[in-house]
């Protein structure tokens, strides 16, 4: 698969964001020069090399150059001359300009004639002579993408051509992934490292494709993508509409689209089991703290130790920050890939280990909640307390998620219904997510019909009523009745009571009728 910064190229250059300087440098070096030159572009997967090559090819074509294209294919790396076939097949009408010896070599290499394999130097000279024959009409630009997957035989010919262009108006532009081996010999050729986009360009790219993305979600996408154009365009698309609008909580690790999976999952899936376990723990922990990793490794019963990180370090997926003694992922999308290829049981085991070794009560509660797969009231209580703490910090969406998870883990129906009802109330009151609040209320009613008498149920129902037909009098009657019938004893420390009284006060104020104040007083 080719790297891409956006959807398939439209043939123009106006869709590129943040690459003007790179494009200008390449065009000035390669396009319409009396003497040819070569340039190798490298960059991480998804950084936009293919889009940049497309833009250069379009500019060269507009300037009157004849552009030849080829690309390495991962599953054709063992097929000799497969890439050379792509590049030179459009020039078959010029074969007659070659000597018979060169013709035979080219035709056999491209699979157009059966014969003994041509000698490498003879074929390389024949390919160069063919390009020189085309130069009689127009200058030539040969563009080869994904050099890391070009077969050995083609790579040798391309390398030969790239080093012999100074006397011809022929230019060579190749691209490959950073830190990836290939058969193409790079030494002695000019190289350009394509960096990630800066923050301004990253923001413009995301806003151009997802203008309605909530600011907090945009920040999360920018932090995760780290200037990788493909990630900037694919990560929001892998989210649900409610998550993009910040009406639903985002997952701890953003999910990968199919295109991102194909780029990053392959880097992780062949690592040893112990290595993947430690990377999963590090991802779910999120701090990179080595002592936490060490403690979690001990929870494996001796099956894993920190030495298992070595394969990931050798593959340059992670590194150890010597100043902070923390584990650092080379790119956040690698940690996303770690989660993507893990099984549910592996994730539960990692969460369970973290829940046992962490001292922070909020983080411990969250990990234990993620580790549980059957009702557990002790964990549910911790999650409920966690929800209240984060609600006090203003994160209503995360509080709803924690309460909903606490409800899932509640062994007793009344506790489950109570937690669902409180989640519904928060949703209706703090986030305005009326549809999900209504669904949570209905779930609570089905679990425990008596929950309809609770103050949070009544307050949530009133919020939904006011946002549907706006019937203030009916809402007032419903809430005042629930307060009057409640068994709260008018305890000032009862949060549900104080919330209900505050809402009733607002109803009395907006109702504009003196009799509505009587039950309030």
Short mmCIF file of C-alpha atoms in Angstrom, two decimals:
data_model
loop_
_atom_site.label_atom_id
_atom_site.label_comp_id
_atom_site.label_asym_id
_atom_site.label_seq_id
_atom_site.Cartn_x
_atom_site.Cartn_y
_atom_site.Cartn_z
CA UNK A 1 0.00 0.00 0.00
CA UNK A 2 1.27 3.52 -0.77
CA UNK A 3 1.63 6.15 1.89
CA UNK A 4 -1.01 8.84 1.53
CA UNK A 5 -1.76 12.13 3.20
CA UNK A 6 -5.35 12.31 2.08
CA UNK A 7 -7.80 10.68 -0.27
CA UNK A 8 -6.52 9.53 -3.66
CA UNK A 9 -4.78 12.32 -5.52
CA UNK A 10 -6.93 14.64 -7.55
CA UNK A 11 -4.07 15.41 -9.89
CA UNK A 12 -3.53 18.94 -8.62
CA UNK A 13 -1.41 20.38 -5.86
CA UNK A 14 -3.91 22.66 -4.13
CA UNK A 15 -5.02 19.91 -1.75
CA UNK A 16 -1.57 19.68 -0.13
CA UNK A 17 -1.36 21.39 3.25
CA UNK A 18 1.89 22.49 4.83
CA UNK A 19 4.14 21.16 2.05
CA UNK A 20 4.80 24.26 -0.05
CA UNK A 21 8.47 24.48 0.91
CA UNK A 22 9.10 20.77 0.28
CA UNK A 23 7.28 20.87 -3.05
CA UNK A 24 9.16 23.98 -4.16
CA UNK A 25 12.52 22.47 -3.27
CA UNK A 26 11.86 19.27 -5.23
CA UNK A 27 10.45 21.08 -8.26
CA UNK A 28 13.41 23.47 -8.42
CA UNK A 29 15.82 20.53 -8.32
CA UNK A 30 14.15 18.12 -10.74
CA UNK A 31 11.74 19.84 -13.10
CA UNK A 32 12.89 20.96 -16.59
CA UNK A 33 16.61 21.07 -16.04
CA UNK A 34 19.12 20.71 -18.86
CA UNK A 35 21.08 18.24 -16.76
CA UNK A 36 19.22 15.57 -14.85
CA UNK A 37 19.41 14.99 -11.11
CA UNK A 38 18.13 12.56 -8.50
CA UNK A 39 16.47 12.92 -5.12
CA UNK A 40 15.32 10.40 -2.52
CA UNK A 41 12.46 11.40 -0.21
CA UNK A 42 12.03 9.52 3.04
CA UNK A 43 9.57 9.78 5.89
CA UNK A 44 7.48 7.77 8.31
CA UNK A 45 4.46 5.81 7.17
CA UNK A 46 1.51 8.09 6.43
CA UNK A 47 3.53 11.31 6.38
CA UNK A 48 2.35 12.07 2.84
CA UNK A 49 5.17 10.96 0.56
CA UNK A 50 2.83 9.63 -2.12
CA UNK A 51 0.78 12.84 -2.18
CA UNK A 52 3.97 14.87 -2.52
CA UNK A 53 5.19 12.66 -5.36
CA UNK A 54 1.80 13.04 -7.05
CA UNK A 55 2.08 16.83 -6.79
CA UNK A 56 5.62 16.83 -8.23
CA UNK A 57 4.53 14.56 -11.09
CA UNK A 58 1.58 16.83 -11.86
CA UNK A 59 3.77 19.95 -11.82
CA UNK A 60 6.38 18.27 -14.07
CA UNK A 61 3.72 17.15 -16.51
CA UNK A 62 2.25 20.66 -16.64
CA UNK A 63 5.77 21.95 -17.35
CA UNK A 64 6.11 19.67 -20.38
CA UNK A 65 8.06 16.76 -18.90
CA UNK A 66 7.23 13.14 -19.70
CA UNK A 67 6.53 11.40 -16.39
CA UNK A 68 7.06 7.69 -15.81
CA UNK A 69 5.69 6.13 -12.60
CA UNK A 70 6.40 2.94 -10.70
CA UNK A 71 5.81 1.79 -7.13
CA UNK A 72 7.06 -1.08 -5.05
CA UNK A 73 4.41 -3.61 -4.06
CA UNK A 74 4.93 -5.48 -0.81
CA UNK A 75 3.85 -8.83 -2.19
CA UNK A 76 5.82 -8.49 -5.43
CA UNK A 77 9.19 -7.88 -3.82
CA UNK A 78 10.30 -11.36 -4.92
CA UNK A 79 9.12 -10.93 -8.52
CA UNK A 80 12.17 -9.86 -10.52
CA UNK A 81 11.78 -6.67 -12.57
CA UNK A 82 8.14 -6.18 -11.52
CA UNK A 83 8.76 -2.50 -10.70
CA UNK A 84 10.89 -1.97 -13.81
CA UNK A 85 8.01 -3.37 -15.84
CA UNK A 86 5.71 -0.64 -14.45
CA UNK A 87 8.20 2.12 -15.24
CA UNK A 88 9.27 1.18 -18.78
CA UNK A 89 6.23 -0.53 -20.28
CA UNK A 90 4.84 2.84 -21.57
CA UNK A 91 7.98 3.14 -23.76
CA UNK A 92 7.50 0.00 -25.87
CA UNK A 93 7.02 2.11 -29.00
CA UNK A 94 10.64 3.25 -28.62
CA UNK A 95 12.16 -0.22 -28.53
CA UNK A 96 13.07 0.06 -32.21
CA UNK A 97 15.46 2.91 -31.32
CA UNK A 98 17.61 0.47 -29.35
CA UNK A 99 20.26 -1.93 -30.57
CA UNK A 100 19.14 -5.53 -30.97
CA UNK A 101 21.17 -6.52 -27.90
CA UNK A 102 19.51 -3.88 -25.76
CA UNK A 103 16.08 -4.73 -27.20
CA UNK A 104 16.49 -8.38 -26.26
CA UNK A 105 17.60 -7.53 -22.74
CA UNK A 106 14.67 -5.13 -22.14
CA UNK A 107 12.04 -7.43 -23.61
CA UNK A 108 13.18 -10.44 -21.58
CA UNK A 109 13.35 -8.40 -18.36
CA UNK A 110 9.86 -6.95 -18.89
CA UNK A 111 8.41 -10.36 -19.69
CA UNK A 112 7.69 -9.54 -23.32
CA UNK A 113 9.98 -12.24 -24.68
CA UNK A 114 11.22 -15.60 -23.40
CA UNK A 115 14.97 -15.93 -23.08
CA UNK A 116 17.94 -16.22 -20.76
CA UNK A 117 17.98 -13.65 -17.95
CA UNK A 118 19.95 -10.59 -19.15
CA UNK A 119 23.22 -9.63 -17.52
CA UNK A 120 22.57 -6.85 -14.98
CA UNK A 121 24.94 -4.24 -16.44
CA UNK A 122 23.67 -4.86 -19.97
CA UNK A 123 20.05 -4.42 -18.86
CA UNK A 124 20.86 -1.27 -16.86
CA UNK A 125 22.49 0.32 -19.91
CA UNK A 126 19.53 -0.74 -22.07
CA UNK A 127 17.06 0.90 -19.66
CA UNK A 128 19.11 4.12 -19.62
CA UNK A 129 19.31 4.09 -23.44
CA UNK A 130 15.52 3.72 -23.61
CA UNK A 131 15.05 6.80 -21.40
CA UNK A 132 17.54 8.71 -23.52
CA UNK A 133 15.51 7.82 -26.63
CA UNK A 134 12.44 9.40 -24.98
CA UNK A 135 14.42 12.56 -24.12
CA UNK A 136 14.59 13.34 -27.84
CA UNK A 137 10.95 14.45 -27.50
CA UNK A 138 10.66 15.78 -23.93
CA UNK A 139 12.61 15.85 -20.67
CA UNK A 140 11.82 12.78 -18.54
CA UNK A 141 10.98 12.42 -14.85
CA UNK A 142 11.07 8.89 -13.42
CA UNK A 143 9.12 8.64 -10.15
CA UNK A 144 9.38 5.49 -8.02
CA UNK A 145 7.31 5.24 -4.84
CA UNK A 146 7.71 2.73 -1.99
CA UNK A 147 11.33 1.91 -2.75
CA UNK A 148 11.39 -0.30 0.34
CA UNK A 149 9.23 -2.82 -1.56
CA UNK A 150 10.89 -2.62 -4.99
CA UNK A 151 12.28 -6.01 -6.03
CA UNK A 152 16.04 -6.52 -5.91
CA UNK A 153 16.53 -6.66 -9.69
CA UNK A 154 14.56 -3.47 -10.39
CA UNK A 155 16.23 -1.65 -7.48
CA UNK A 156 19.64 -2.31 -9.01
CA UNK A 157 18.58 -0.86 -12.38
CA UNK A 158 16.95 2.19 -10.78
CA UNK A 159 20.08 2.80 -8.74
CA UNK A 160 22.22 2.59 -11.88
CA UNK A 161 20.00 5.11 -13.68
CA UNK A 162 19.84 7.53 -10.73
CA UNK A 163 23.65 7.83 -10.68
CA UNK A 164 24.06 8.54 -14.42
CA UNK A 165 21.74 11.48 -15.11
CA UNK A 166 24.04 14.48 -15.16
CA UNK A 167 24.44 14.58 -18.96
CA UNK A 168 20.75 14.08 -19.79
CA UNK A 169 17.51 15.98 -19.05
CA UNK A 170 16.32 12.93 -17.08
CA UNK A 171 15.44 13.21 -13.38
CA UNK A 172 14.82 10.49 -10.81
CA UNK A 173 12.57 10.91 -7.75
CA UNK A 174 12.21 8.04 -5.29
CA UNK A 175 10.45 7.69 -1.94
CA UNK A 176 10.73 5.21 0.91
CA UNK A 177 9.85 4.83 4.55
CA UNK A 178 12.28 5.98 7.19
CA UNK A 179 14.27 3.26 8.96
CA UNK A 180 13.05 0.56 6.58
CA UNK A 181 15.49 -1.62 4.70
CA UNK A 182 15.38 -1.95 0.93
CA UNK A 183 17.36 -3.32 -2.00
CA UNK A 184 17.86 0.21 -3.36
CA UNK A 185 21.32 1.58 -2.60
CA UNK A 186 20.87 5.13 -1.28
CA UNK A 187 24.48 6.09 -0.67
CA UNK A 188 25.80 9.01 -2.68
CA UNK A 189 22.35 10.31 -3.68
CA UNK A 190 20.74 13.53 -2.37
CA UNK A 191 18.09 12.86 0.26
CA UNK A 192 15.19 14.80 1.77
CA UNK A 193 13.61 13.76 5.06
CA UNK A 194 9.89 14.67 4.97
CA UNK A 195 8.96 15.84 8.48
CA UNK A 196 5.53 15.67 10.13
CA UNK A 197 3.29 18.69 9.66
CA UNK A 198 3.63 21.50 12.17
CA UNK A 199 0.75 22.33 14.51
CA UNK A 200 -0.69 25.09 12.31
CA UNK A 201 -0.75 22.92 9.18
CA UNK A 202 -2.11 19.96 11.16
CA UNK A 203 -4.98 22.07 12.48
CA UNK A 204 -5.79 23.43 9.00
CA UNK A 205 -5.80 19.92 7.56
CA UNK A 206 -8.16 18.55 10.22
CA UNK A 207 -10.48 21.56 10.02
CA UNK A 208 -10.68 21.30 6.23
CA UNK A 209 -12.00 17.74 6.43
CA UNK A 210 -13.82 17.80 9.82
CA UNK A 211 -15.03 21.38 10.40
CA UNK A 212 -17.53 20.29 13.06
CA UNK A 213 -15.00 18.51 15.27
CA UNK A 214 -15.33 19.60 18.90
CA UNK A 215 -12.27 21.56 20.13
CA UNK A 216 -11.40 19.02 22.83
CA UNK A 217 -11.62 16.17 20.32
CA UNK A 218 -9.51 18.10 17.82
CA UNK A 219 -6.82 18.56 20.49
CA UNK A 220 -6.85 14.83 21.19
CA UNK A 221 -6.54 14.01 17.48
CA UNK A 222 -3.66 16.47 17.07
CA UNK A 223 -1.85 15.03 20.08
CA UNK A 224 -2.26 11.47 18.84
CA UNK A 225 -1.40 12.11 15.19
CA UNK A 226 1.74 14.13 15.97
CA UNK A 227 1.65 15.79 12.54
CA UNK A 228 1.10 12.58 10.58
CA UNK A 229 -1.28 13.64 7.76
CA UNK A 230 -2.84 10.21 7.26
CA UNK A 231 -3.57 9.93 10.97
CA UNK A 232 -4.99 13.47 11.07
CA UNK A 233 -7.50 12.53 8.37
CA UNK A 234 -8.27 8.97 9.46
CA UNK A 235 -8.54 9.20 13.26
CA UNK A 236 -11.68 11.42 13.35
CA UNK A 237 -13.37 9.19 10.78
CA UNK A 238 -12.91 6.16 13.05
CA UNK A 239 -14.94 7.90 15.78
CA UNK A 240 -18.71 7.89 16.15
CA UNK A 241 -20.59 11.12 15.48
CA UNK A 242 -21.30 11.57 19.19
CA UNK A 243 -17.61 11.20 20.00
CA UNK A 244 -16.60 13.71 17.31
CA UNK A 245 -19.03 16.21 18.83
CA UNK A 246 -17.83 15.47 22.41
CA UNK A 247 -21.29 14.20 23.35
CA UNK A 248 -19.79 10.80 24.14
CA UNK A 249 -16.58 10.01 25.96
CA UNK A 250 -13.58 9.21 23.79
CA UNK A 251 -11.88 5.83 24.18
CA UNK A 252 -8.68 5.80 26.19
CA UNK A 253 -6.77 4.94 23.01
CA UNK A 254 -8.21 6.28 19.76
CA UNK A 255 -9.18 3.47 17.36
CA UNK A 256 -7.32 3.00 14.07
CA UNK A 257 -9.00 3.02 10.70
CA UNK A 258 -8.27 0.17 8.29
CA UNK A 259 -5.64 2.25 6.48
CA UNK A 260 -3.85 3.14 9.70
CA UNK A 261 -4.01 -0.47 10.85
CA UNK A 262 -2.27 -1.64 7.69
CA UNK A 263 0.55 0.85 8.33
CA UNK A 264 1.18 0.39 12.04
CA UNK A 265 -0.20 -2.98 13.14
CA UNK A 266 2.37 -4.88 11.09
CA UNK A 267 5.13 -3.24 13.16
CA UNK A 268 3.75 -4.76 16.35
CA UNK A 269 2.03 -8.05 15.57
CA UNK A 270 5.22 -10.09 15.12
CA UNK A 271 6.75 -9.10 18.47
CA UNK A 272 7.07 -11.79 21.19
CA UNK A 273 4.09 -12.24 23.50
CA UNK A 274 5.91 -10.85 26.55
CA UNK A 275 6.95 -7.75 24.62
CA UNK A 276 3.41 -7.08 23.44
CA UNK A 277 2.14 -7.53 27.02
CA UNK A 278 4.51 -4.88 28.37
CA UNK A 279 3.70 -2.51 25.52
CA UNK A 280 -0.01 -3.01 26.21
CA UNK A 281 0.49 -2.28 29.92
CA UNK A 282 2.51 0.83 29.06
CA UNK A 283 -0.20 2.02 26.66
CA UNK A 284 -3.06 1.50 29.11
CA UNK A 285 -1.07 3.07 31.94
CA UNK A 286 -0.20 6.10 29.83
CA UNK A 287 2.61 7.38 32.08
CA UNK A 288 5.55 5.32 30.80
CA UNK A 289 6.66 4.84 34.40
CA UNK A 290 9.18 1.98 34.50
CA UNK A 291 8.42 1.09 38.12
CA UNK A 292 4.77 0.58 37.19
CA UNK A 293 5.80 -1.63 34.28
CA UNK A 294 8.10 -3.59 36.56
CA UNK A 295 5.32 -4.09 39.13
CA UNK A 296 2.86 -5.12 36.41
CA UNK A 297 5.43 -7.59 35.05
CA UNK A 298 5.63 -9.20 38.50
CA UNK A 299 1.83 -9.63 38.38
CA UNK A 300 2.34 -11.99 35.41
CA UNK A 301 3.72 -14.62 37.79
CA UNK A 302 7.25 -14.52 36.44
CA UNK A 303 6.26 -15.04 32.79
CA UNK A 304 7.35 -11.50 31.82
CA UNK A 305 10.17 -9.19 32.89
CA UNK A 306 11.52 -5.87 31.65
CA UNK A 307 14.06 -7.61 29.42
CA UNK A 308 11.11 -8.45 27.16
CA UNK A 309 11.11 -4.81 26.03
CA UNK A 310 14.34 -5.37 24.09
CA UNK A 311 12.75 -6.46 20.76
CA UNK A 312 10.58 -3.32 20.71
CA UNK A 313 13.63 -1.16 21.42
CA UNK A 314 15.62 -2.88 18.69
CA UNK A 315 12.80 -2.23 16.21
CA UNK A 316 12.78 1.43 17.35
CA UNK A 317 9.14 1.25 18.41
CA UNK A 318 9.94 2.52 21.91
CA UNK A 319 12.88 4.08 23.72
CA UNK A 320 13.84 4.73 27.32
CA UNK A 321 14.01 8.40 28.27
CA UNK A 322 17.19 8.58 30.34
CA UNK A 323 16.15 11.80 32.11
CA UNK A 324 12.71 10.66 33.29
CA UNK A 325 13.39 6.91 33.28
CA UNK A 326 10.16 6.51 31.36
CA UNK A 327 9.22 4.41 28.35
CA UNK A 328 8.39 6.51 25.29
CA UNK A 329 6.60 5.32 22.15
CA UNK A 330 8.23 6.59 18.97
CA UNK A 331 4.77 7.57 17.73
CA UNK A 332 1.38 7.51 19.53
CA UNK A 333 -0.08 5.44 16.68
CA UNK A 334 2.22 2.58 17.68
CA UNK A 335 0.49 2.41 21.06
CA UNK A 336 -2.87 2.49 19.25
CA UNK A 337 -1.70 -0.46 17.15
CA UNK A 338 -0.72 -2.32 20.33
CA UNK A 339 -4.30 -2.02 21.59
CA UNK A 340 -5.75 -2.80 18.15
CA UNK A 341 -4.13 -6.24 17.90
CA UNK A 342 -4.71 -7.22 21.55
CA UNK A 343 -7.53 -9.57 22.54
CA UNK A 344 -10.16 -8.67 25.11
CA UNK A 345 -8.66 -11.14 27.59
CA UNK A 346 -5.19 -9.61 27.10
CA UNK A 347 -6.57 -6.13 27.73
CA UNK A 348 -8.40 -7.30 30.86
CA UNK A 349 -5.21 -8.92 32.17
CA UNK A 350 -3.24 -5.70 31.62
CA UNK A 351 -5.97 -3.59 33.28
CA UNK A 352 -6.14 -6.05 36.18
CA UNK A 353 -2.38 -5.83 36.72
CA UNK A 354 -2.51 -2.03 36.71
CA UNK A 355 -5.52 -2.02 39.05
CA UNK A 356 -3.49 -4.05 41.54
CA UNK A 357 -0.25 -2.04 41.43
CA UNK A 358 -1.44 1.59 41.11
CA UNK A 359 -1.94 3.65 44.27
CA UNK A 360 -4.05 6.49 42.79
CA UNK A 361 -7.71 5.64 43.64
CA UNK A 362 -9.19 7.12 40.45
CA UNK A 363 -6.82 5.33 38.08
CA UNK A 364 -7.14 2.12 40.08
CA UNK A 365 -10.94 2.27 39.90
CA UNK A 366 -10.92 2.81 36.15
CA UNK A 367 -8.52 -0.07 35.47
CA UNK A 368 -10.42 -2.44 37.76
CA UNK A 369 -13.64 -1.47 36.01
CA UNK A 370 -12.10 -2.27 32.62
CA UNK A 371 -10.70 -5.57 33.94
CA UNK A 372 -13.98 -6.87 35.36
CA UNK A 373 -16.15 -9.12 33.19
CA UNK A 374 -18.83 -10.04 35.76
CA UNK A 375 -20.76 -8.11 38.46
CA UNK A 376 -18.55 -6.83 41.28
CA UNK A 377 -20.08 -4.41 43.78
CA UNK A 378 -16.73 -3.44 45.27
CA UNK A 379 -15.47 -2.27 41.88
CA UNK A 380 -18.84 -0.64 41.12
CA UNK A 381 -18.61 1.42 44.32
CA UNK A 382 -15.09 2.59 43.40
CA UNK A 383 -16.30 3.59 39.92
CA UNK A 384 -19.27 5.47 41.38
CA UNK A 385 -16.93 7.42 43.67
CA UNK A 386 -14.62 8.02 40.72
CA UNK A 387 -17.58 9.40 38.72
CA UNK A 388 -18.42 11.89 41.46
CA UNK A 389 -14.85 13.14 41.66
CA UNK A 390 -14.50 13.72 37.93
CA UNK A 391 -17.96 15.32 37.79
CA UNK A 392 -16.75 17.83 40.37
CA UNK A 393 -13.92 18.65 37.98
CA UNK A 394 -16.45 19.36 35.23
CA UNK A 395 -16.05 16.24 33.08
CA UNK A 396 -19.68 15.19 32.81
CA UNK A 397 -19.16 12.87 29.82
CA UNK A 398 -16.52 10.83 31.65
CA UNK A 399 -18.70 10.75 34.77
CA UNK A 400 -21.58 9.29 32.76
CA UNK A 401 -19.26 6.64 31.33
CA UNK A 402 -18.01 5.70 34.81
CA UNK A 403 -21.53 5.50 36.26
CA UNK A 404 -22.75 3.43 33.32
CA UNK A 405 -19.85 1.02 33.80
CA UNK A 406 -20.61 0.91 37.54
CA UNK A 407 -24.20 0.03 36.68
CA UNK A 408 -23.00 -2.80 34.42
CA UNK A 409 -21.00 -4.25 37.32
CA UNK A 410 -23.80 -3.89 39.91
CA UNK A 411 -24.98 -7.27 41.23
CA UNK A 412 -28.21 -5.84 42.71
CA UNK A 413 -30.91 -4.48 40.39
CA UNK A 414 -31.73 -1.46 42.57
CA UNK A 415 -28.10 -0.35 42.59
CA UNK A 416 -27.86 -0.81 38.85
CA UNK A 417 -31.02 1.25 38.28
CA UNK A 418 -29.90 3.97 40.70
CA UNK A 419 -26.58 4.39 38.90
CA UNK A 420 -28.22 4.42 35.48
CA UNK A 421 -30.68 7.05 36.69
CA UNK A 422 -27.91 9.29 38.00
CA UNK A 423 -26.05 8.93 34.70
CA UNK A 424 -29.23 9.92 32.85
CA UNK A 425 -29.69 12.97 35.07
CA UNK A 426 -26.11 14.13 34.47
CA UNK A 427 -26.56 13.58 30.76
CA UNK A 428 -29.75 15.63 30.59
CA UNK A 429 -28.55 18.35 32.96
CA UNK A 430 -24.87 18.84 32.10
CA UNK A 431 -24.36 17.62 28.54
CA UNK A 432 -27.72 18.08 26.86
CA UNK A 433 -27.45 14.57 25.45
CA UNK A 434 -31.20 13.99 25.54
CA UNK A 435 -31.39 10.83 23.46
CA UNK A 436 -28.84 8.92 25.50
CA UNK A 437 -30.37 10.27 28.74
CA UNK A 438 -33.78 8.98 27.66
CA UNK A 439 -32.31 5.57 26.85
CA UNK A 440 -30.57 5.40 30.23
CA UNK A 441 -33.80 6.30 32.03
CA UNK A 442 -35.69 3.60 30.14
CA UNK A 443 -32.99 1.05 31.04
CA UNK A 444 -33.26 2.04 34.69
CA UNK A 445 -37.06 1.71 34.63
CA UNK A 446 -36.85 -1.76 33.12
CA UNK A 447 -34.32 -2.89 35.73
CA UNK A 448 -36.27 -1.45 38.69
CA UNK A 449 -39.75 0.07 38.08
CA UNK A 450 -39.66 1.72 41.54
CA UNK A 451 -36.72 3.83 40.40
CA UNK A 452 -39.29 6.17 38.83
CA UNK A 453 -39.95 7.52 42.33
CA UNK A 454 -36.35 8.67 42.84
CA UNK A 455 -35.39 12.33 42.71
CA UNK A 456 -32.74 11.87 40.03
CA UNK A 457 -35.28 10.01 37.85
CA UNK A 458 -37.80 12.81 38.27
CA UNK A 459 -35.20 15.53 37.64
CA UNK A 460 -33.95 13.79 34.50
CA UNK A 461 -37.52 13.28 33.25
CA UNK A 462 -38.23 16.99 33.85
CA UNK A 463 -35.15 17.99 31.83
CA UNK A 464 -36.33 15.79 28.95
CA UNK A 465 -39.85 17.18 29.21
CA UNK A 466 -38.67 20.78 29.12
CA UNK A 467 -36.54 20.10 26.07
CA UNK A 468 -39.38 18.41 24.19
CA UNK A 469 -42.68 20.31 24.50
CA UNK A 470 -41.53 22.80 27.17
CA UNK A 471 -44.54 22.14 29.46
CA UNK A 472 -43.34 23.94 32.61
CA UNK A 473 -46.49 23.25 34.67
CA UNK A 474 -46.37 19.49 34.05
CA UNK A 475 -42.66 19.47 34.83
CA UNK A 476 -43.33 21.44 38.04
CA UNK A 477 -46.05 19.03 39.15
CA UNK A 478 -43.86 15.99 38.44
CA UNK A 479 -40.83 17.30 40.34
CA UNK A 480 -42.75 18.78 43.30
CA UNK A 481 -44.57 15.47 43.76
CA UNK A 482 -41.31 13.49 43.71
CA UNK A 483 -39.79 15.78 46.35
CA UNK A 484 -42.87 15.62 48.57
CA UNK A 485 -43.05 11.81 48.41
CA UNK A 486 -39.29 11.22 48.84
CA UNK A 487 -37.75 9.57 51.90
CA UNK A 488 -34.82 12.01 52.03
CA UNK A 489 -35.86 13.71 55.29
CA UNK A 490 -34.86 17.04 53.73
CA UNK A 491 -31.23 16.27 54.46
CA UNK A 492 -29.12 19.20 53.24
CA UNK A 493 -26.24 16.85 52.39
CA UNK A 494 -28.43 14.84 50.01
CA UNK A 495 -27.08 15.77 46.56
CA UNK A 496 -30.13 14.48 44.68
CA UNK A 497 -32.39 16.58 46.93
CA UNK A 498 -30.42 19.80 46.52
CA UNK A 499 -30.29 19.28 42.75
CA UNK A 500 -34.06 18.71 42.64
CA UNK A 501 -34.80 21.77 44.79
CA UNK A 502 -32.59 23.93 42.60
CA UNK A 503 -34.40 22.72 39.49
CA UNK A 504 -37.78 23.33 41.18
CA UNK A 505 -36.67 26.87 42.02
CA UNK A 506 -35.94 27.50 38.35
CA UNK A 507 -39.33 26.07 37.34
CA UNK A 508 -41.10 28.38 39.81
CA UNK A 509 -39.17 31.36 38.55
CA UNK A 510 -39.87 30.70 34.87
CA UNK A 511 -43.45 29.55 35.48
CA UNK A 512 -44.50 33.06 36.50
CA UNK A 513 -47.37 31.83 38.66
CA UNK A 514 -47.63 32.51 42.45
CA UNK A 515 -49.25 29.13 43.22
CA UNK A 516 -46.22 27.30 41.82
CA UNK A 517 -44.16 28.66 44.75
CA UNK A 518 -46.42 27.11 47.42
CA UNK A 519 -44.95 23.57 47.35
CA UNK A 520 -41.46 25.03 47.13
CA UNK A 521 -41.90 27.02 50.37
#
